[in-house]
């Protein structure tokens, strides 16, 4: 087979392996097919128009950000920085983050206009500065370690690179909650009361020994509400947005926490790392073929992007199935189908989300089921239990 054909074949093979592994790890129990429902049955025309008027241009701005970053990457591939690999990686990472900032600022102002963002511009600038510092360090590590492996191991660098990817991902999952997260938010212990008791009760049902139950000051940035479980082992913790606690009822908060603990019940984080460990060698082998035998840092990053985009689309499909199972777990654990439907309506309106985006958008970019699909899931469970 000629070199001309080896590159696309390697990329297609990596995507095929990702598809196969996603199929292998896809939930086989706990899933419920959603009932067909229409957004117009749950949202007013004004609410739907508001969401689509906001999300459509936001998606276009996101596309613009991607195009700007692609242009910067192409320019740096053609004229790579004449410096050490670590410095080149830092320059590349910062350039990719800085170039689209005007578009990001426009998107942010639109979010301010609809009441979704509450943070001041000075606060946003501070977060950007912190992010750029972290990005520069990450870029330097990518450039330094990546080129070191290429030069030492030549065509077999992808083998060691795969191990590095898994180790780094595991380290981020373990240390992120205690090292990176506090740089951007303040976390406090959730005080005793019904909400904390609910978390501990649900955690017990999920088989989770909760290290900490925390409240995060998300309201200083956004009106969006959420909760999450993060960390591994000793760093595992349940985190609730302060505006989730403030703006939603205890029963609604209980549903959100039950969903997040569903991920713990099914070991979704370890399974995600397993997915990465299996596909990493195939993906990085494809990267090595796209990048060539002696790549620059920008060329290595460009090759990674070429492979990561289609593999990421496959990963999103697996993520949607995993999230649907967590929804089903929350519904079966709490038994509150009506509350779940009401919460999905409220959260979509508060987050200015499109409850029923175009199918292509969900397939390519969606990591969660759509609001309509989640309402359909609750409707299906309610009907199976003899509801109306």
CSV table of C-alpha atoms in Angstrom, one decimal:
chain,number,residue,atom,x,y,z
A,1,UNK,CA,0.0,0.0,0.0
A,2,UNK,CA,1.4,3.4,-1.0
A,3,UNK,CA,2.1,6.1,1.6
A,4,UNK,CA,-0.6,8.2,0.0
A,5,UNK,CA,-3.2,5.7,1.1
A,6,UNK,CA,-1.7,4.8,4.5
A,7,UNK,CA,-2.7,8.1,6.1
A,8,UNK,CA,-6.5,8.0,5.4
A,9,UNK,CA,-6.6,4.3,6.1
A,10,UNK,CA,-5.0,4.9,9.6
A,11,UNK,CA,-7.5,7.6,10.4
A,12,UNK,CA,-10.4,5.5,9.3
A,13,UNK,CA,-9.1,2.6,11.3
A,14,UNK,CA,-8.8,4.7,14.4
A,15,UNK,CA,-12.4,5.9,14.0
A,16,UNK,CA,-13.6,2.3,13.4
A,17,UNK,CA,-11.9,1.1,16.6
A,18,UNK,CA,-13.5,4.0,18.5
A,19,UNK,CA,-16.9,2.9,17.1
A,20,UNK,CA,-16.3,-0.7,18.1
A,21,UNK,CA,-15.1,0.2,21.6
A,22,UNK,CA,-18.0,2.6,22.0
A,23,UNK,CA,-20.4,-0.2,21.0
A,24,UNK,CA,-18.7,-2.5,23.5
A,25,UNK,CA,-18.9,-0.1,26.4
A,26,UNK,CA,-22.3,1.3,25.5
A,27,UNK,CA,-24.8,0.7,28.3
A,28,UNK,CA,-26.7,-2.5,27.8
A,29,UNK,CA,-29.0,-2.2,30.9
A,30,UNK,CA,-30.7,0.8,32.5
A,31,UNK,CA,-31.6,2.4,29.2
A,32,UNK,CA,-35.2,3.3,28.3
A,33,UNK,CA,-36.3,4.4,24.9
A,34,UNK,CA,-37.9,7.8,25.1
A,35,UNK,CA,-41.5,8.4,24.1
A,36,UNK,CA,-41.9,10.7,21.1
A,37,UNK,CA,-42.8,14.2,22.4
A,38,UNK,CA,-42.9,17.6,20.8
A,39,UNK,CA,-41.2,20.7,22.1
A,40,UNK,CA,-44.3,22.8,21.4
A,41,UNK,CA,-46.2,20.6,23.9
A,42,UNK,CA,-44.0,21.8,26.7
A,43,UNK,CA,-42.7,25.2,25.7
A,44,UNK,CA,-44.5,28.3,24.4
A,45,UNK,CA,-43.7,29.8,21.0
A,46,UNK,CA,-42.0,32.7,22.7
A,47,UNK,CA,-39.7,30.4,24.8
A,48,UNK,CA,-38.7,28.4,21.7
A,49,UNK,CA,-38.1,31.5,19.6
A,50,UNK,CA,-35.9,33.0,22.4
A,51,UNK,CA,-33.8,29.8,22.7
A,52,UNK,CA,-33.3,29.5,19.0
A,53,UNK,CA,-32.6,33.2,18.5
A,54,UNK,CA,-29.9,32.9,21.1
A,55,UNK,CA,-28.4,29.5,20.3
A,56,UNK,CA,-28.3,29.8,16.5
A,57,UNK,CA,-25.9,32.8,16.5
A,58,UNK,CA,-23.9,31.3,19.4
A,59,UNK,CA,-23.4,28.2,17.3
A,60,UNK,CA,-22.3,30.3,14.4
A,61,UNK,CA,-19.8,32.2,16.6
A,62,UNK,CA,-18.5,28.8,17.8
A,63,UNK,CA,-18.0,27.8,14.2
A,64,UNK,CA,-16.1,31.1,13.7
A,65,UNK,CA,-13.9,30.3,16.7
A,66,UNK,CA,-13.0,26.9,15.2
A,67,UNK,CA,-12.2,28.5,11.8
A,68,UNK,CA,-10.0,31.1,13.4
A,69,UNK,CA,-8.1,28.5,15.3
A,70,UNK,CA,-7.8,26.3,12.2
A,71,UNK,CA,-6.3,29.3,10.4
A,72,UNK,CA,-3.8,30.0,13.1
A,73,UNK,CA,-2.8,26.3,13.2
A,74,UNK,CA,-2.3,26.2,9.4
A,75,UNK,CA,-0.2,29.3,9.5
A,76,UNK,CA,2.0,27.9,12.3
A,77,UNK,CA,2.3,24.6,10.5
A,78,UNK,CA,3.6,26.5,7.4
A,79,UNK,CA,5.9,28.7,9.5
A,80,UNK,CA,6.6,27.0,12.8
A,81,UNK,CA,8.2,28.9,15.7
A,82,UNK,CA,12.0,28.7,15.6
A,83,UNK,CA,12.5,27.8,19.2
A,84,UNK,CA,12.6,24.8,21.5
A,85,UNK,CA,9.7,22.4,21.4
A,86,UNK,CA,8.4,23.3,24.8
A,87,UNK,CA,8.4,27.0,24.0
A,88,UNK,CA,6.8,26.3,20.6
A,89,UNK,CA,4.0,24.3,22.3
A,90,UNK,CA,3.4,27.2,24.7
A,91,UNK,CA,3.3,29.7,21.8
A,92,UNK,CA,0.9,27.5,19.8
A,93,UNK,CA,-1.5,26.9,22.7
A,94,UNK,CA,-1.6,30.6,23.6
A,95,UNK,CA,-2.1,31.7,20.0
A,96,UNK,CA,-5.0,29.3,19.6
A,97,UNK,CA,-6.6,30.7,22.7
A,98,UNK,CA,-6.0,34.4,22.0
A,99,UNK,CA,-6.8,34.6,18.3
A,100,UNK,CA,-10.6,33.9,18.7
A,101,UNK,CA,-11.0,36.0,21.8
A,102,UNK,CA,-13.0,38.8,19.9
A,103,UNK,CA,-15.5,36.2,18.8
A,104,UNK,CA,-15.6,34.7,22.3
A,105,UNK,CA,-16.3,38.2,23.7
A,106,UNK,CA,-19.2,38.7,21.3
A,107,UNK,CA,-20.7,35.4,22.4
A,108,UNK,CA,-20.2,36.3,26.0
A,109,UNK,CA,-22.0,39.7,25.5
A,110,UNK,CA,-24.9,37.9,23.9
A,111,UNK,CA,-25.0,35.6,27.0
A,112,UNK,CA,-25.0,38.7,29.2
A,113,UNK,CA,-27.8,40.2,27.2
A,114,UNK,CA,-30.1,37.2,27.9
A,115,UNK,CA,-29.2,37.1,31.6
A,116,UNK,CA,-27.2,33.9,31.4
A,117,UNK,CA,-23.8,35.4,32.4
A,118,UNK,CA,-23.5,37.5,35.6
A,119,UNK,CA,-19.7,37.9,35.8
A,120,UNK,CA,-18.1,41.4,35.2
A,121,UNK,CA,-15.8,41.9,32.3
A,122,UNK,CA,-12.9,42.4,34.7
A,123,UNK,CA,-13.7,39.1,36.3
A,124,UNK,CA,-13.9,37.4,32.9
A,125,UNK,CA,-10.5,39.0,32.0
A,126,UNK,CA,-9.0,37.6,35.1
A,127,UNK,CA,-10.3,34.1,34.3
A,128,UNK,CA,-8.9,34.4,30.8
A,129,UNK,CA,-5.5,35.4,32.2
A,130,UNK,CA,-5.5,32.3,34.5
A,131,UNK,CA,-6.7,30.1,31.6
A,132,UNK,CA,-3.9,31.4,29.4
A,133,UNK,CA,-1.3,30.6,32.0
A,134,UNK,CA,-2.6,27.1,32.4
A,135,UNK,CA,-2.9,26.7,28.6
A,136,UNK,CA,0.7,27.8,28.2
A,137,UNK,CA,2.0,25.2,30.7
A,138,UNK,CA,-0.1,22.5,29.0
A,139,UNK,CA,1.2,23.5,25.6
A,140,UNK,CA,4.7,23.5,26.8
A,141,UNK,CA,4.3,20.0,28.2
A,142,UNK,CA,2.6,18.8,24.9
A,143,UNK,CA,5.4,20.3,22.8
A,144,UNK,CA,8.3,19.2,25.0
A,145,UNK,CA,7.1,15.7,25.7
A,146,UNK,CA,5.6,15.1,22.2
A,147,UNK,CA,8.8,16.0,20.3
A,148,UNK,CA,11.0,14.2,22.9
A,149,UNK,CA,9.1,11.0,22.2
A,150,UNK,CA,9.2,11.5,18.5
A,151,UNK,CA,13.0,12.0,18.5
A,152,UNK,CA,13.8,9.2,20.9
A,153,UNK,CA,11.4,6.6,19.7
A,154,UNK,CA,11.0,7.6,16.0
A,155,UNK,CA,8.1,5.8,14.3
A,156,UNK,CA,7.1,4.0,17.5
A,157,UNK,CA,6.6,7.1,19.6
A,158,UNK,CA,2.9,6.6,19.6
A,159,UNK,CA,3.2,3.5,21.8
A,160,UNK,CA,4.7,5.5,24.7
A,161,UNK,CA,2.5,8.5,23.8
A,162,UNK,CA,-0.6,6.4,24.4
A,163,UNK,CA,0.6,5.6,27.9
A,164,UNK,CA,1.3,9.3,28.6
A,165,UNK,CA,-2.2,10.3,27.4
A,166,UNK,CA,-3.9,7.8,29.8
A,167,UNK,CA,-1.7,8.8,32.7
A,168,UNK,CA,-2.3,12.5,32.1
A,169,UNK,CA,-6.1,12.0,31.8
A,170,UNK,CA,-6.1,10.0,35.1
A,171,UNK,CA,-4.0,12.6,36.8
A,172,UNK,CA,-6.3,15.4,35.7
A,173,UNK,CA,-9.4,13.5,36.9
A,174,UNK,CA,-7.7,12.9,40.3
A,175,UNK,CA,-6.0,16.2,40.9
A,176,UNK,CA,-8.2,18.6,39.0
A,177,UNK,CA,-10.7,19.1,41.8
A,178,UNK,CA,-8.1,20.0,44.3
A,179,UNK,CA,-5.5,21.8,42.1
A,180,UNK,CA,-7.3,23.5,39.2
A,181,UNK,CA,-10.9,24.0,40.2
A,182,UNK,CA,-10.1,26.2,43.2
A,183,UNK,CA,-8.2,28.6,40.9
A,184,UNK,CA,-11.6,29.7,39.4
A,185,UNK,CA,-14.2,29.1,42.1
A,186,UNK,CA,-14.6,29.0,45.9
A,187,UNK,CA,-15.8,25.7,47.3
A,188,UNK,CA,-17.5,25.4,50.7
A,189,UNK,CA,-18.9,22.5,52.7
A,190,UNK,CA,-22.6,22.2,52.2
A,191,UNK,CA,-24.2,22.9,55.6
A,192,UNK,CA,-26.3,20.4,57.4
A,193,UNK,CA,-29.9,20.2,56.2
A,194,UNK,CA,-32.3,18.5,53.9
A,195,UNK,CA,-30.1,19.0,50.8
A,196,UNK,CA,-27.1,17.5,52.4
A,197,UNK,CA,-29.1,14.6,53.8
A,198,UNK,CA,-30.5,13.9,50.4
A,199,UNK,CA,-27.1,13.8,48.9
A,200,UNK,CA,-25.8,11.4,51.5
A,201,UNK,CA,-28.9,9.2,51.1
A,202,UNK,CA,-28.6,9.1,47.4
A,203,UNK,CA,-24.9,8.5,47.6
A,204,UNK,CA,-25.5,5.5,49.8
A,205,UNK,CA,-27.9,4.1,47.2
A,206,UNK,CA,-25.3,4.6,44.5
A,207,UNK,CA,-22.6,2.9,46.6
A,208,UNK,CA,-20.5,6.0,46.9
A,209,UNK,CA,-18.5,6.9,50.0
A,210,UNK,CA,-18.7,10.7,49.8
A,211,UNK,CA,-15.5,12.4,50.7
A,212,UNK,CA,-17.0,15.9,50.6
A,213,UNK,CA,-20.3,17.5,49.7
A,214,UNK,CA,-19.6,21.0,48.5
A,215,UNK,CA,-21.3,24.1,47.3
A,216,UNK,CA,-19.6,26.2,44.5
A,217,UNK,CA,-20.1,29.9,43.9
A,218,UNK,CA,-21.2,29.4,40.3
A,219,UNK,CA,-23.6,32.3,40.5
A,220,UNK,CA,-20.8,34.8,40.3
A,221,UNK,CA,-20.4,33.8,36.6
A,222,UNK,CA,-23.8,32.4,35.5
A,223,UNK,CA,-27.4,31.9,36.2
A,224,UNK,CA,-27.1,28.3,34.8
A,225,UNK,CA,-27.6,25.6,37.4
A,226,UNK,CA,-26.0,22.2,37.7
A,227,UNK,CA,-24.3,19.7,40.0
A,228,UNK,CA,-21.5,17.2,39.4
A,229,UNK,CA,-19.4,14.4,40.9
A,230,UNK,CA,-15.7,14.8,40.3
A,231,UNK,CA,-12.4,13.2,41.3
A,232,UNK,CA,-11.1,9.7,41.9
A,233,UNK,CA,-10.6,7.9,45.1
A,234,UNK,CA,-9.8,10.3,47.9
A,235,UNK,CA,-10.6,13.3,45.8
A,236,UNK,CA,-14.1,12.2,44.9
A,237,UNK,CA,-16.7,14.8,45.8
A,238,UNK,CA,-20.2,15.9,45.1
A,239,UNK,CA,-20.5,19.6,44.1
A,240,UNK,CA,-23.7,21.6,43.8
A,241,UNK,CA,-24.0,25.0,42.1
A,242,UNK,CA,-25.1,27.6,44.7
A,243,UNK,CA,-27.8,28.8,42.2
A,244,UNK,CA,-29.2,25.3,41.9
A,245,UNK,CA,-29.7,25.3,45.7
A,246,UNK,CA,-31.1,28.8,45.7
A,247,UNK,CA,-33.4,28.8,42.6
A,248,UNK,CA,-34.7,25.2,42.6
A,249,UNK,CA,-36.7,23.2,45.0
A,250,UNK,CA,-35.1,20.4,47.2
A,251,UNK,CA,-37.0,17.8,45.1
A,252,UNK,CA,-35.5,19.2,41.8
A,253,UNK,CA,-32.1,19.4,43.4
A,254,UNK,CA,-32.5,15.8,44.5
A,255,UNK,CA,-33.1,14.8,40.9
A,256,UNK,CA,-30.0,16.5,39.6
A,257,UNK,CA,-27.9,14.9,42.3
A,258,UNK,CA,-29.4,11.5,41.6
A,259,UNK,CA,-28.4,11.8,38.0
A,260,UNK,CA,-24.8,12.6,38.9
A,261,UNK,CA,-24.7,9.8,41.3
A,262,UNK,CA,-26.0,7.5,38.6
A,263,UNK,CA,-22.6,8.0,36.9
A,264,UNK,CA,-21.0,6.8,40.1
A,265,UNK,CA,-23.3,3.8,40.4
A,266,UNK,CA,-22.3,2.6,36.9
A,267,UNK,CA,-18.6,3.5,37.2
A,268,UNK,CA,-18.8,5.9,34.3
A,269,UNK,CA,-15.6,7.7,35.0
A,270,UNK,CA,-13.4,4.6,35.2
A,271,UNK,CA,-15.2,3.3,32.1
A,272,UNK,CA,-14.4,6.5,30.4
A,273,UNK,CA,-10.7,6.1,31.2
A,274,UNK,CA,-10.9,2.5,30.0
A,275,UNK,CA,-12.4,3.8,26.7
A,276,UNK,CA,-9.5,6.2,26.4
A,277,UNK,CA,-6.9,3.6,27.2
A,278,UNK,CA,-8.2,1.3,24.5
A,279,UNK,CA,-8.5,3.8,21.7
A,280,UNK,CA,-5.4,5.9,22.5
A,281,UNK,CA,-2.9,3.6,20.7
A,282,UNK,CA,-5.0,3.4,17.5
A,283,UNK,CA,-5.6,7.2,17.6
A,284,UNK,CA,-2.0,8.1,18.2
A,285,UNK,CA,-0.8,5.6,15.5
A,286,UNK,CA,-3.1,7.5,13.1
A,287,UNK,CA,-1.6,10.8,14.4
A,288,UNK,CA,1.9,9.5,13.7
A,289,UNK,CA,1.0,8.7,10.1
A,290,UNK,CA,-0.7,12.1,9.5
A,291,UNK,CA,2.2,14.0,11.2
A,292,UNK,CA,5.0,12.2,9.3
A,293,UNK,CA,8.3,11.0,10.7
A,294,UNK,CA,9.8,14.3,11.9
A,295,UNK,CA,7.0,16.7,12.7
A,296,UNK,CA,7.2,20.2,14.2
A,297,UNK,CA,5.0,21.0,17.2
A,298,UNK,CA,2.3,22.7,15.1
A,299,UNK,CA,2.3,19.7,12.7
A,300,UNK,CA,1.9,17.3,15.5
A,301,UNK,CA,-1.0,19.4,16.9
A,302,UNK,CA,-2.6,19.6,13.5
A,303,UNK,CA,-2.4,15.8,13.0
A,304,UNK,CA,-3.9,15.3,16.5
A,305,UNK,CA,-6.8,17.5,15.5
A,306,UNK,CA,-7.4,15.6,12.2
A,307,UNK,CA,-7.8,12.4,14.2
A,308,UNK,CA,-9.5,13.8,17.3
A,309,UNK,CA,-12.4,15.4,15.5
A,310,UNK,CA,-14.0,12.2,14.0
A,311,UNK,CA,-13.0,10.2,17.1
A,312,UNK,CA,-14.6,12.9,19.3
A,313,UNK,CA,-17.9,12.6,17.3
A,314,UNK,CA,-17.9,8.9,18.1
A,315,UNK,CA,-17.2,9.6,21.8
A,316,UNK,CA,-20.1,12.1,21.9
A,317,UNK,CA,-22.5,9.3,20.8
A,318,UNK,CA,-21.2,7.1,23.7
A,319,UNK,CA,-21.6,10.0,26.1
A,320,UNK,CA,-25.2,10.6,25.1
A,321,UNK,CA,-26.0,7.0,25.9
A,322,UNK,CA,-24.2,7.2,29.3
A,323,UNK,CA,-26.1,10.4,30.2
A,324,UNK,CA,-29.4,8.8,29.2
A,325,UNK,CA,-28.7,5.9,31.5
A,326,UNK,CA,-27.9,8.4,34.3
A,327,UNK,CA,-31.3,10.1,33.7
A,328,UNK,CA,-33.1,6.8,33.9
A,329,UNK,CA,-31.3,6.0,37.1
A,330,UNK,CA,-32.3,9.3,38.6
A,331,UNK,CA,-36.0,8.7,37.6
A,332,UNK,CA,-36.0,5.1,39.0
A,333,UNK,CA,-34.3,6.2,42.2
A,334,UNK,CA,-36.5,9.1,43.0
A,335,UNK,CA,-39.7,8.0,41.2
A,336,UNK,CA,-40.4,11.6,40.4
A,337,UNK,CA,-41.2,11.7,36.7
A,338,UNK,CA,-43.4,14.8,36.9
A,339,UNK,CA,-40.8,16.6,38.8
A,340,UNK,CA,-38.2,15.6,36.3
A,341,UNK,CA,-40.2,16.9,33.4
A,342,UNK,CA,-40.9,20.1,35.2
A,343,UNK,CA,-37.2,20.5,36.0
A,344,UNK,CA,-36.2,19.9,32.4
A,345,UNK,CA,-38.6,22.6,31.3
A,346,UNK,CA,-37.3,25.1,33.9
A,347,UNK,CA,-33.6,24.4,33.3
A,348,UNK,CA,-33.9,24.7,29.6
A,349,UNK,CA,-35.6,28.1,30.0
A,350,UNK,CA,-33.1,29.3,32.6
A,351,UNK,CA,-30.1,28.1,30.5
A,352,UNK,CA,-31.7,29.5,27.3
A,353,UNK,CA,-31.2,26.1,25.7
A,354,UNK,CA,-32.8,24.9,22.5
A,355,UNK,CA,-35.0,22.0,23.7
A,356,UNK,CA,-35.0,20.3,20.2
A,357,UNK,CA,-31.9,21.4,18.2
A,358,UNK,CA,-31.3,20.2,14.6
A,359,UNK,CA,-30.5,16.5,14.5
A,360,UNK,CA,-27.1,17.1,12.9
A,361,UNK,CA,-26.1,19.4,15.7
A,362,UNK,CA,-27.0,16.8,18.3
A,363,UNK,CA,-25.2,14.0,16.4
A,364,UNK,CA,-22.0,16.0,15.9
A,365,UNK,CA,-21.7,18.1,19.0
A,366,UNK,CA,-24.2,16.8,21.6
A,367,UNK,CA,-22.8,15.1,24.7
A,368,UNK,CA,-26.2,14.8,26.4
A,369,UNK,CA,-29.7,13.9,25.2
A,370,UNK,CA,-31.7,16.9,24.1
A,371,UNK,CA,-34.4,18.3,26.5
A,372,UNK,CA,-37.1,16.8,24.3
A,373,UNK,CA,-35.5,13.4,24.5
A,374,UNK,CA,-35.1,13.7,28.3
A,375,UNK,CA,-38.8,14.6,28.7
A,376,UNK,CA,-39.6,11.7,26.4
A,377,UNK,CA,-37.6,9.4,28.7
A,378,UNK,CA,-39.6,10.5,31.7
A,379,UNK,CA,-42.8,10.1,29.8
A,380,UNK,CA,-41.9,6.6,28.8
A,381,UNK,CA,-41.1,5.6,32.4
A,382,UNK,CA,-44.2,7.2,33.7
A,383,UNK,CA,-46.3,5.3,31.2
A,384,UNK,CA,-44.6,2.0,32.0
A,385,UNK,CA,-45.5,2.6,35.7
A,386,UNK,CA,-49.1,3.1,34.8
A,387,UNK,CA,-49.1,6.9,34.7
A,388,UNK,CA,-51.1,9.0,32.3
